[in-house]
Structure formats: structure tokens, C-alpha cells
PDB file of C-alpha atoms in Angstrom:
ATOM      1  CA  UNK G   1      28.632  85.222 -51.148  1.00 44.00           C
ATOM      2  CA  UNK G   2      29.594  89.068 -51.179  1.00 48.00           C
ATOM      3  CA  UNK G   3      30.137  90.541 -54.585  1.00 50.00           C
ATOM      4  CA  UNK G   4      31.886  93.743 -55.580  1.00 68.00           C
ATOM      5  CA  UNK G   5      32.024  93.362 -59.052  1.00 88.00           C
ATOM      6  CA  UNK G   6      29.469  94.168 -61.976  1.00 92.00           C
ATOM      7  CA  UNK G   7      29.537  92.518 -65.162  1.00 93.00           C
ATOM      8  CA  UNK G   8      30.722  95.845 -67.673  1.00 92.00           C
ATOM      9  CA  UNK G   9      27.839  94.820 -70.156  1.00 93.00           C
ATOM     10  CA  UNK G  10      24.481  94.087 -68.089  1.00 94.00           C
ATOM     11  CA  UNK G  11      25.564  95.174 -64.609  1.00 92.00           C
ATOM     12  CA  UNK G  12      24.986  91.511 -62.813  1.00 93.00           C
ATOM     13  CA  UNK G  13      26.808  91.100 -59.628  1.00 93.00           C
ATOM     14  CA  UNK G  14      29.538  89.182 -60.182  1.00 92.00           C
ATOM     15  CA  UNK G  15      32.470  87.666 -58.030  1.00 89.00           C
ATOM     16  CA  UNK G  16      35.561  89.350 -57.134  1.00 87.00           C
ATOM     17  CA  UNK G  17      38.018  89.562 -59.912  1.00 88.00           C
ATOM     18  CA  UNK G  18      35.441  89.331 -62.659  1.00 91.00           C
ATOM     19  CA  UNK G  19      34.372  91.567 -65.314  1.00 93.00           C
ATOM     20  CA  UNK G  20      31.846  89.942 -67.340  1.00 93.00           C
ATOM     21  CA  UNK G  21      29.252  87.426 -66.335  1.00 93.00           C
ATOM     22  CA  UNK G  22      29.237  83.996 -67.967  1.00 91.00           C
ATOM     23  CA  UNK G  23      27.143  85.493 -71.294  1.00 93.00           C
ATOM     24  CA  UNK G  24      28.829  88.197 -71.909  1.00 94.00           C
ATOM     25  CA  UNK G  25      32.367  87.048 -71.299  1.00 93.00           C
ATOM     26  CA  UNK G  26      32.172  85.005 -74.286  1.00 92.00           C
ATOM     27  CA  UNK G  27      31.470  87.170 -76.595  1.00 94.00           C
ATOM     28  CA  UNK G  28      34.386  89.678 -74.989  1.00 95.00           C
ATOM     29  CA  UNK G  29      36.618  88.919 -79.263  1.00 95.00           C
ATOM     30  CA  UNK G  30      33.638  89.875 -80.993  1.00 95.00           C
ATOM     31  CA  UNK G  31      32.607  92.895 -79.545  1.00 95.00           C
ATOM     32  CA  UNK G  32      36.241  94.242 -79.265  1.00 95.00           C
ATOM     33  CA  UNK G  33      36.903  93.066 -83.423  1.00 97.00           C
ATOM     34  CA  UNK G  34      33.859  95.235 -84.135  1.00 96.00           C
ATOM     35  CA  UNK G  35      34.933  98.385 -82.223  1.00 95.00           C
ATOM     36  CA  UNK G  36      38.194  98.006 -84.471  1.00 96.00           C
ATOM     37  CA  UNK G  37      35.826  97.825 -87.497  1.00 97.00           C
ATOM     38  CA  UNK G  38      33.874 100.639 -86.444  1.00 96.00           C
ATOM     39  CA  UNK G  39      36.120 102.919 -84.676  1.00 95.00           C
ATOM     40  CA  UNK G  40      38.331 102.467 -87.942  1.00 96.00           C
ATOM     41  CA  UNK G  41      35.339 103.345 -90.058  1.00 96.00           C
ATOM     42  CA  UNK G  42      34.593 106.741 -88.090  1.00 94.00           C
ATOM     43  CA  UNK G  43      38.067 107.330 -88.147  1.00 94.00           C
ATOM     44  CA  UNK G  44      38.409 107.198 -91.894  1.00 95.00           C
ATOM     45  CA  UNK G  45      34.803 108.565 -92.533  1.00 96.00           C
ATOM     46  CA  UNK G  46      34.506 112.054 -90.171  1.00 95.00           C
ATOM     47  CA  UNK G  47      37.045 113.900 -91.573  1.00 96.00           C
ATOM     48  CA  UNK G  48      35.523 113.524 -95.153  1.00 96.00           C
ATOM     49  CA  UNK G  49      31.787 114.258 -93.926  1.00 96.00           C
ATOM     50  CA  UNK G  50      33.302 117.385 -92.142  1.00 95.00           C
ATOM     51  CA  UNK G  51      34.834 118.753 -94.960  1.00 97.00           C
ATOM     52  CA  UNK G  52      31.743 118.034 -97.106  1.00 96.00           C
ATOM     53  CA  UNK G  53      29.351 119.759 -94.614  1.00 95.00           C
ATOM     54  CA  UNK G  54      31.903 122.513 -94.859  1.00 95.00           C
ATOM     55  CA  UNK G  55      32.345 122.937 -98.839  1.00 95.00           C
ATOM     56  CA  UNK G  56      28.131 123.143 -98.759  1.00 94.00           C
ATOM     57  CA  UNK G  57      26.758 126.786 -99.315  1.00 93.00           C
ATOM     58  CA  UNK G  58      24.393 128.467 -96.512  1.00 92.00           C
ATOM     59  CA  UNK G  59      22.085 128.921 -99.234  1.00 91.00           C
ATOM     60  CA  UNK G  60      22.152 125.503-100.577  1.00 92.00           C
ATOM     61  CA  UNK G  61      21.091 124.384 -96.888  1.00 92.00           C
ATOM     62  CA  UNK G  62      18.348 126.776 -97.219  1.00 90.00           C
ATOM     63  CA  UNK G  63      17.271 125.188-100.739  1.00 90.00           C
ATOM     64  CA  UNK G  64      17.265 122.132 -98.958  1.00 91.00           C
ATOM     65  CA  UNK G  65      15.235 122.530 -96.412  1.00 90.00           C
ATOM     66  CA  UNK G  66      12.375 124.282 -98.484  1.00 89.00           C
ATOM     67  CA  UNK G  67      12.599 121.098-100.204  1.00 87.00           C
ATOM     68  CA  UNK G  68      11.669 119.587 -96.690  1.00 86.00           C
ATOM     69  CA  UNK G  69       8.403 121.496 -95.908  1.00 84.00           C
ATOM     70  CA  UNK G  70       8.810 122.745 -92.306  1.00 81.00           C
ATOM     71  CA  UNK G  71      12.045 124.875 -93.126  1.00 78.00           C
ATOM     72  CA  UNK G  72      14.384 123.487 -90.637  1.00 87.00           C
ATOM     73  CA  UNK G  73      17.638 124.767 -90.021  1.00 87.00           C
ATOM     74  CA  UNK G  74      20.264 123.041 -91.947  1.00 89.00           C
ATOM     75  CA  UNK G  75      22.675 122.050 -90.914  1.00 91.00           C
ATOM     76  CA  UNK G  76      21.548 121.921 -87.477  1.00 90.00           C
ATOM     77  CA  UNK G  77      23.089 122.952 -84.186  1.00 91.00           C
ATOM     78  CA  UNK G  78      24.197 120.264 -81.912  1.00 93.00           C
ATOM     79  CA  UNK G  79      24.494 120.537 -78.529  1.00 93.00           C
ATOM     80  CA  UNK G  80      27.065 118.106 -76.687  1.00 94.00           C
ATOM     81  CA  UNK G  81      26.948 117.454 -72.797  1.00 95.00           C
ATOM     82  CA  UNK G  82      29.564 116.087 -70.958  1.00 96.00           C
ATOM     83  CA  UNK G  83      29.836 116.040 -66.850  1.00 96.00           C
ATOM     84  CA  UNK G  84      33.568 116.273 -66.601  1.00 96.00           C
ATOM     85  CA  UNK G  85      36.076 116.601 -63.688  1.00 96.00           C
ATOM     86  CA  UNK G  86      37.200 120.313 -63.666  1.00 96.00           C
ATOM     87  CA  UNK G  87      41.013 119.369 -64.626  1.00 97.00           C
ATOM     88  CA  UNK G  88      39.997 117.888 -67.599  1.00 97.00           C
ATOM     89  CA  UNK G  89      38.278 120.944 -69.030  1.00 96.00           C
ATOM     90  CA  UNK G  90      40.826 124.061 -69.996  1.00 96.00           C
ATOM     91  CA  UNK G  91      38.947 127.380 -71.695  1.00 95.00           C
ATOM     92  CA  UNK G  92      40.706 129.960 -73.538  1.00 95.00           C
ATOM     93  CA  UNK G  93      40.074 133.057 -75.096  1.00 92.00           C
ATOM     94  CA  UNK G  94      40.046 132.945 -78.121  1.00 88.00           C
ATOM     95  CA  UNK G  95      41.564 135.294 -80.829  1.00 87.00           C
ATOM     96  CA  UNK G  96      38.449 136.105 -82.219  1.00 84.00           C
ATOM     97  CA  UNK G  97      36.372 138.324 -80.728  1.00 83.00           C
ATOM     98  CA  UNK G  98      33.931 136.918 -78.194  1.00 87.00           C
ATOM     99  CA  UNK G  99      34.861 133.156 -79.184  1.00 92.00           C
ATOM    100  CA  UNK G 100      36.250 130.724 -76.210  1.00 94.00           C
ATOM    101  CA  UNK G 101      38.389 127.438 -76.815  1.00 94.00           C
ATOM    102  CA  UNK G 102      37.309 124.987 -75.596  1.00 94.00           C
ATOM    103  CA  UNK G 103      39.867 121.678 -74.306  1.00 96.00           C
ATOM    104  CA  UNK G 104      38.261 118.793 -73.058  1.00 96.00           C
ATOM    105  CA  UNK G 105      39.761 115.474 -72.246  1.00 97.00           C
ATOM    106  CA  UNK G 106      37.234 112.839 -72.094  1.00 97.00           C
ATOM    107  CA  UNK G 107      37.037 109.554 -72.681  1.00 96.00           C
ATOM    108  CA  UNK G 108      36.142 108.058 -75.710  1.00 96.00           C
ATOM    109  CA  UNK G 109      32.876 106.163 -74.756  1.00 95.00           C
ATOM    110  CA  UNK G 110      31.473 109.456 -72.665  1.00 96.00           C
ATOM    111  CA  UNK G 111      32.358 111.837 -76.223  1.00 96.00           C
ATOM    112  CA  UNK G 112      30.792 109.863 -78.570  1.00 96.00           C
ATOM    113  CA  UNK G 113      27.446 109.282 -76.446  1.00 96.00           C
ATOM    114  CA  UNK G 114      27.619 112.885 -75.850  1.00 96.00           C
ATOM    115  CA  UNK G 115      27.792 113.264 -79.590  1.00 95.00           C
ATOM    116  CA  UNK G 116      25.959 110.895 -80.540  1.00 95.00           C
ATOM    117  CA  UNK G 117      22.871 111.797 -78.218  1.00 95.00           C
ATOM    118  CA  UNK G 118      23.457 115.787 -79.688  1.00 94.00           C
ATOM    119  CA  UNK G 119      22.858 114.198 -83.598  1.00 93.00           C
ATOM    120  CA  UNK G 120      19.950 112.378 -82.287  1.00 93.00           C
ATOM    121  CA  UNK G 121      18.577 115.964 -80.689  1.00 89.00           C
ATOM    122  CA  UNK G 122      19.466 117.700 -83.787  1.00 88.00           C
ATOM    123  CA  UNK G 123      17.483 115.486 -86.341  1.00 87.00           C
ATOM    124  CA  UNK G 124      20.627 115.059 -88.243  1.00 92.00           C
ATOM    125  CA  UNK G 125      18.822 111.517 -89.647  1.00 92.00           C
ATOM    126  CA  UNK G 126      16.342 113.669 -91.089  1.00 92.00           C
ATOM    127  CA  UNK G 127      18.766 116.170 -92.486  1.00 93.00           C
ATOM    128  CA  UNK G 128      20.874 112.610 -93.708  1.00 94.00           C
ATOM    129  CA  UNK G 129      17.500 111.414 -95.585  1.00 93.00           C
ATOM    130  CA  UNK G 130      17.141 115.014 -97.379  1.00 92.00           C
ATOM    131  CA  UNK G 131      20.478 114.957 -98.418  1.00 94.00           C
ATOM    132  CA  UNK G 132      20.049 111.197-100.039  1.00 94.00           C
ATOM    133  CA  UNK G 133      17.094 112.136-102.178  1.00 93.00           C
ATOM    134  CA  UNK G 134      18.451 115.635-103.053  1.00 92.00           C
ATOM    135  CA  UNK G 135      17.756 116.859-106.710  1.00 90.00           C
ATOM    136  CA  UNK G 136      18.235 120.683-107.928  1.00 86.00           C
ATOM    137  CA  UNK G 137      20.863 121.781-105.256  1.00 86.00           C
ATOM    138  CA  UNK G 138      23.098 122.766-108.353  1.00 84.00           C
ATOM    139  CA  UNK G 139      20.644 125.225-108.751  1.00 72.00           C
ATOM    140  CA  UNK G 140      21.227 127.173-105.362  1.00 56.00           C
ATOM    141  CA  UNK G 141      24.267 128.604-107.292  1.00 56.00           C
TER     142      UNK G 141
END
């Protein structure tokens, strides 16, 4: 039987006209009700952790990662890669001197890998367990 079609979860061939194979087509509710839950929960929950990382004093990061031994740089630099088509990627200069902007349209999957694989390159789980045991930042003041 020729088959075209790959199931969108494991990549089995599948028939014509089909999107998931037998496994993973039932099981299409669930894993859409949980991207609601979660996709709701970054929604509601990045905004506040970027104004928090942003109301945090350079110095206070440095406090906290003497606290950490190796002196890492906190908070860390991520780097994001995305392979994009050129039309969805418009730079601008920027006001600032020497800064670019930066528009990208991607979609949402391909961003938050991207992002998601820069946090894991970062150590950002590391700089998340420093911050959950922190004692004595108030003294950074």
C-alpha cells in the first residue's frame, strides 16, 4: 500500500488522509486540553518572571552566585536559534547606538524549542535552584 502520510507524534507511515496512527490518535483531547493548561500557564507566568528578573540588582546576581561556588554569570545569557525563511525575519536599526531590532515570525512550536533548548544551554535550572534556597540577598543592598 503506498503511504504519504506520517503520524505528527511518532512519524509511522500512515495512510492517505491520516494524521495520527491508531495510538496516538486517541489520545489527540488530552494532549490538546494540556497545551491549553500549559500554554495558559506560560502565558500568565512569563510576564511576572520577566519583570522579577528585571527588578533584581546586578550585584545581587553577583551575591548569588558567590553563594554558588564557581561564580557563574547570573543571570545567564541565552542564546536562541531559529532556521527561518528570510521573509519572516525583518532587522532594524535601532535607536540606540549599535543595537539592531530584531522581528521574527515563527511559529510557536519552533520559538519555544528554540527557547527552551537556549535555558537548557544557559543552566538556568541551576540558576532556578540558587534562587529557591537563597538566604542574605537583602544584604547585597
Amino acid at each position: 500500500m503506498y503511504r504519504d502520510d506520517s503520524c505528527a507524534v511518532c512519524g509511522e507511515s500512515l495512510p492517505p488522509d491520516h494524521f495520527y496512527c491508531r495510538e496516538h490518535a486517541a489520545g489527540v483531547d488530552d494532549r490538546l486540553h494540556e497545551v491549553g493548561v500549559l500554554l495558559h500557564r506560560v502565558g500568565d507566568d512569563l510576564p511576572r518572571l520577566v519583570e522579577l528578573l528585571a527588578a533584581v540588582a546586578p550585584e545581587t546576581w553577583d551575591y548569588l552566585a558567590d553563594v554558588a561556588g564557581d561564580e557563574p554569570t547570573w543571570p545567564p545569557q541565552v542564546t536562541v536559534r531559529l532556521r527561518l525563511q528570510g521573509d519572516d525575519v525583518d532587522v532594524d536599526v535601532d535607536p540606540e547606538t549599535g543595537g539592531v531590532r530584531v522581528t521574527l515570525a515563527a511559529a510557536l512550536p519552533e520559538l519555544l524549542g528554540a527557547v527552551s533548548r537556549g535555558l537548557a544551554g544557559a543552566d538556568a535550572a541551576r540558576l532556578a535552584a540558587a534562587c529557591r534556597v537563597a538566604e542574605g540577598a537583602n544584604a547585597s543592598h
